[in-house]
């Protein structure tokens, strides 16, 4: 399969490494020219902490180039799938310029972001596109511009994005999506097609809205959130406000959603959340698309979410 991967952060490198190793033709689109140069010279490595052999791929087995050249390359030689792994900030503020020339194309595009709001933006930008959203529990940590540590195997759930306004779930007849699932499984991922990807996105949003800002503000790994009653109380309050918003918007969540958040903290106890990683690297965080989306949903329904408002301002204020 021919695959374009836009974004060479931890998840982009992990997907690229395994997909190339299992025989797919991958073009990896990076933000910086330095990363392209290093990928070309040194190749790409997926390594493991548990003693498993790493996967090393030489630079001549795949193409890597700066994102600016993506649309021209795609129009000249289209791929079967475009996988987008960049963070929300880049997706909203950098990609539109490069994607807009594909507005007449029936591209197959799949997005792996935390938070919400980007699928609506992409639908406006690429009205003919077949848009898919993905939710993953794969854990990956980028060690350098060319090496990623596959820190924990998880699952990848993919679904067509169009379950809007109470429309009936889609029966998946898209052969290209089934083929992608097959390709991902052959690359060693546990990938599934789902009619409930929206539910999964909102489930993940709830987890991210509680864990990410607090770990970013306190600069602690996820497991440390459970270390004191004060921390748990703030988590619980964020959770309570978020579920009020869900109730007001008719978004369903599991009865054990709170226990699930505690479980994620335990299972990822030593991990640095993606928001803390952004703060530590002085990058723009995804707070606007996580807690900020909840605030917007609250505004639409007249729900009061003072803590989510505050937490957005606190996290936004970290980066000057
Ligand atoms: O964004 C993240 O870091 C992850 O989604 C999660 C689940 C909070 C674990 O670190």
mmCIF file with all atom_site columns, C-alpha atoms in Angstrom, residues 165-237:
data_model
loop_
_atom_site.group_PDB
_atom_site.id
_atom_site.type_symbol
_atom_site.label_atom_id
_atom_site.label_alt_id
_atom_site.label_comp_id
_atom_site.label_asym_id
_atom_site.label_entity_id
_atom_site.label_seq_id
_atom_site.pdbx_PDB_ins_code
_atom_site.Cartn_x
_atom_site.Cartn_y
_atom_site.Cartn_z
_atom_site.occupancy
_atom_site.B_iso_or_equiv
_atom_site.pdbx_formal_charge
_atom_site.auth_seq_id
_atom_site.auth_comp_id
_atom_site.auth_asym_id
_atom_site.auth_atom_id
_atom_site.pdbx_PDB_model_num
ATOM 1  C CA . UNK A 1 165 ? -26.453 15.115 14.075 1.00 0.00 ? 165 UNK A CA 1
ATOM 2  C CA . UNK A 1 166 ? -27.916 11.815 15.060 1.00 0.00 ? 166 UNK A CA 1
ATOM 3  C CA . UNK A 1 167 ? -27.370 10.176 11.682 1.00 0.00 ? 167 UNK A CA 1
ATOM 4  C CA . UNK A 1 168 ? -27.531 6.406  11.699 1.00 0.00 ? 168 UNK A CA 1
ATOM 5  C CA . UNK A 1 169 ? -24.203 4.591  12.023 1.00 0.00 ? 169 UNK A CA 1
ATOM 6  C CA . UNK A 1 170 ? -22.575 3.781  8.733  1.00 0.00 ? 170 UNK A CA 1
ATOM 7  C CA . UNK A 1 171 ? -22.250 0.242  7.522  1.00 0.00 ? 171 UNK A CA 1
ATOM 8  C CA . UNK A 1 172 ? -18.657 0.023  6.420  1.00 0.00 ? 172 UNK A CA 1
ATOM 9  C CA . UNK A 1 173 ? -18.476 -0.861 2.791  1.00 0.00 ? 173 UNK A CA 1
ATOM 10 C CA . UNK A 1 174 ? -15.349 1.119  2.087  1.00 0.00 ? 174 UNK A CA 1
ATOM 11 C CA . UNK A 1 175 ? -12.927 -1.502 0.826  1.00 0.00 ? 175 UNK A CA 1
ATOM 12 C CA . UNK A 1 176 ? -10.028 0.880  1.224  1.00 0.00 ? 176 UNK A CA 1
ATOM 13 C CA . UNK A 1 177 ? -10.684 1.122  4.976  1.00 0.00 ? 177 UNK A CA 1
ATOM 14 C CA . UNK A 1 178 ? -10.830 -2.656 5.304  1.00 0.00 ? 178 UNK A CA 1
ATOM 15 C CA . UNK A 1 179 ? -7.605  -2.908 3.390  1.00 0.00 ? 179 UNK A CA 1
ATOM 16 C CA . UNK A 1 180 ? -5.931  -0.363 5.685  1.00 0.00 ? 180 UNK A CA 1
ATOM 17 C CA . UNK A 1 181 ? -6.976  -2.394 8.734  1.00 0.00 ? 181 UNK A CA 1
ATOM 18 C CA . UNK A 1 182 ? -5.434  -5.474 7.138  1.00 0.00 ? 182 UNK A CA 1
ATOM 19 C CA . UNK A 1 183 ? -2.225  -3.570 6.370  1.00 0.00 ? 183 UNK A CA 1
ATOM 20 C CA . UNK A 1 184 ? -1.995  -2.225 9.948  1.00 0.00 ? 184 UNK A CA 1
ATOM 21 C CA . UNK A 1 185 ? -2.511  -5.701 11.379 1.00 0.00 ? 185 UNK A CA 1
ATOM 22 C CA . UNK A 1 186 ? 0.164   -7.092 9.083  1.00 0.00 ? 186 UNK A CA 1
ATOM 23 C CA . UNK A 1 187 ? 2.454   -4.344 10.417 1.00 0.00 ? 187 UNK A CA 1
ATOM 24 C CA . UNK A 1 188 ? 1.954   -5.684 13.947 1.00 0.00 ? 188 UNK A CA 1
ATOM 25 C CA . UNK A 1 189 ? -0.763  -3.342 15.230 1.00 0.00 ? 189 UNK A CA 1
ATOM 26 C CA . UNK A 1 190 ? -4.074  -4.508 16.673 1.00 0.00 ? 190 UNK A CA 1
ATOM 27 C CA . UNK A 1 191 ? -6.314  -2.478 14.404 1.00 0.00 ? 191 UNK A CA 1
ATOM 28 C CA . UNK A 1 192 ? -10.099 -2.530 14.133 1.00 0.00 ? 192 UNK A CA 1
ATOM 29 C CA . UNK A 1 193 ? -12.795 -0.791 12.153 1.00 0.00 ? 193 UNK A CA 1
ATOM 30 C CA . UNK A 1 194 ? -15.535 0.698  14.302 1.00 0.00 ? 194 UNK A CA 1
ATOM 31 C CA . UNK A 1 195 ? -18.928 2.336  13.886 1.00 0.00 ? 195 UNK A CA 1
ATOM 32 C CA . UNK A 1 196 ? -18.465 3.917  17.279 1.00 0.00 ? 196 UNK A CA 1
ATOM 33 C CA . UNK A 1 197 ? -15.338 5.913  16.813 1.00 0.00 ? 197 UNK A CA 1
ATOM 34 C CA . UNK A 1 198 ? -17.200 9.073  17.927 1.00 0.00 ? 198 UNK A CA 1
ATOM 35 C CA . UNK A 1 199 ? -17.971 7.455  21.276 1.00 0.00 ? 199 UNK A CA 1
ATOM 36 C CA . UNK A 1 200 ? -14.313 6.497  21.588 1.00 0.00 ? 200 UNK A CA 1
ATOM 37 C CA . UNK A 1 201 ? -13.190 10.026 20.766 1.00 0.00 ? 201 UNK A CA 1
ATOM 38 C CA . UNK A 1 202 ? -15.402 11.435 23.532 1.00 0.00 ? 202 UNK A CA 1
ATOM 39 C CA . UNK A 1 203 ? -14.226 8.726  25.939 1.00 0.00 ? 203 UNK A CA 1
ATOM 40 C CA . UNK A 1 204 ? -10.630 9.700  25.226 1.00 0.00 ? 204 UNK A CA 1
ATOM 41 C CA . UNK A 1 205 ? -11.493 13.411 25.488 1.00 0.00 ? 205 UNK A CA 1
ATOM 42 C CA . UNK A 1 206 ? -12.775 12.835 29.022 1.00 0.00 ? 206 UNK A CA 1
ATOM 43 C CA . UNK A 1 207 ? -9.551  11.048 29.991 1.00 0.00 ? 207 UNK A CA 1
ATOM 44 C CA . UNK A 1 208 ? -7.361  13.712 28.398 1.00 0.00 ? 208 UNK A CA 1
ATOM 45 C CA . UNK A 1 209 ? -9.369  16.595 29.903 1.00 0.00 ? 209 UNK A CA 1
ATOM 46 C CA . UNK A 1 210 ? -8.724  15.279 33.415 1.00 0.00 ? 210 UNK A CA 1
ATOM 47 C CA . UNK A 1 211 ? -5.179  13.886 33.173 1.00 0.00 ? 211 UNK A CA 1
ATOM 48 C CA . UNK A 1 212 ? -3.388  16.140 30.699 1.00 0.00 ? 212 UNK A CA 1
ATOM 49 C CA . UNK A 1 213 ? -3.765  19.679 32.132 1.00 0.00 ? 213 UNK A CA 1
ATOM 50 C CA . UNK A 1 214 ? -3.075  18.663 35.730 1.00 0.00 ? 214 UNK A CA 1
ATOM 51 C CA . UNK A 1 215 ? 0.042   16.672 34.841 1.00 0.00 ? 215 UNK A CA 1
ATOM 52 C CA . UNK A 1 216 ? 1.198   19.601 32.697 1.00 0.00 ? 216 UNK A CA 1
ATOM 53 C CA . UNK A 1 217 ? 0.670   22.183 35.456 1.00 0.00 ? 217 UNK A CA 1
ATOM 54 C CA . UNK A 1 218 ? 2.158   20.077 38.255 1.00 0.00 ? 218 UNK A CA 1
ATOM 55 C CA . UNK A 1 219 ? 4.824   18.569 35.957 1.00 0.00 ? 219 UNK A CA 1
ATOM 56 C CA . UNK A 1 220 ? 4.267   15.064 37.192 1.00 0.00 ? 220 UNK A CA 1
ATOM 57 C CA . UNK A 1 221 ? 3.950   11.675 35.498 1.00 0.00 ? 221 UNK A CA 1
ATOM 58 C CA . UNK A 1 222 ? 0.390   10.340 35.183 1.00 0.00 ? 222 UNK A CA 1
ATOM 59 C CA . UNK A 1 223 ? 0.621   7.978  38.178 1.00 0.00 ? 223 UNK A CA 1
ATOM 60 C CA . UNK A 1 224 ? 1.525   10.832 40.549 1.00 0.00 ? 224 UNK A CA 1
ATOM 61 C CA . UNK A 1 225 ? -1.975  12.247 40.138 1.00 0.00 ? 225 UNK A CA 1
ATOM 62 C CA . UNK A 1 226 ? -3.158  9.507  42.468 1.00 0.00 ? 226 UNK A CA 1
ATOM 63 C CA . UNK A 1 227 ? -0.641  10.376 45.175 1.00 0.00 ? 227 UNK A CA 1
ATOM 64 C CA . UNK A 1 228 ? -2.733  12.830 47.206 1.00 0.00 ? 228 UNK A CA 1
ATOM 65 C CA . UNK A 1 229 ? -6.318  13.571 48.121 1.00 0.00 ? 229 UNK A CA 1
ATOM 66 C CA . UNK A 1 230 ? -5.964  17.196 46.914 1.00 0.00 ? 230 UNK A CA 1
ATOM 67 C CA . UNK A 1 231 ? -4.958  16.051 43.429 1.00 0.00 ? 231 UNK A CA 1
ATOM 68 C CA . UNK A 1 232 ? -7.775  13.511 43.298 1.00 0.00 ? 232 UNK A CA 1
ATOM 69 C CA . UNK A 1 233 ? -10.278 16.161 44.335 1.00 0.00 ? 233 UNK A CA 1
ATOM 70 C CA . UNK A 1 234 ? -9.338  18.452 41.458 1.00 0.00 ? 234 UNK A CA 1
ATOM 71 C CA . UNK A 1 235 ? -9.448  15.545 39.028 1.00 0.00 ? 235 UNK A CA 1
ATOM 72 C CA . UNK A 1 236 ? -12.889 14.638 40.311 1.00 0.00 ? 236 UNK A CA 1
ATOM 73 C CA . UNK A 1 237 ? -14.127 18.206 39.878 1.00 0.00 ? 237 UNK A CA 1
#
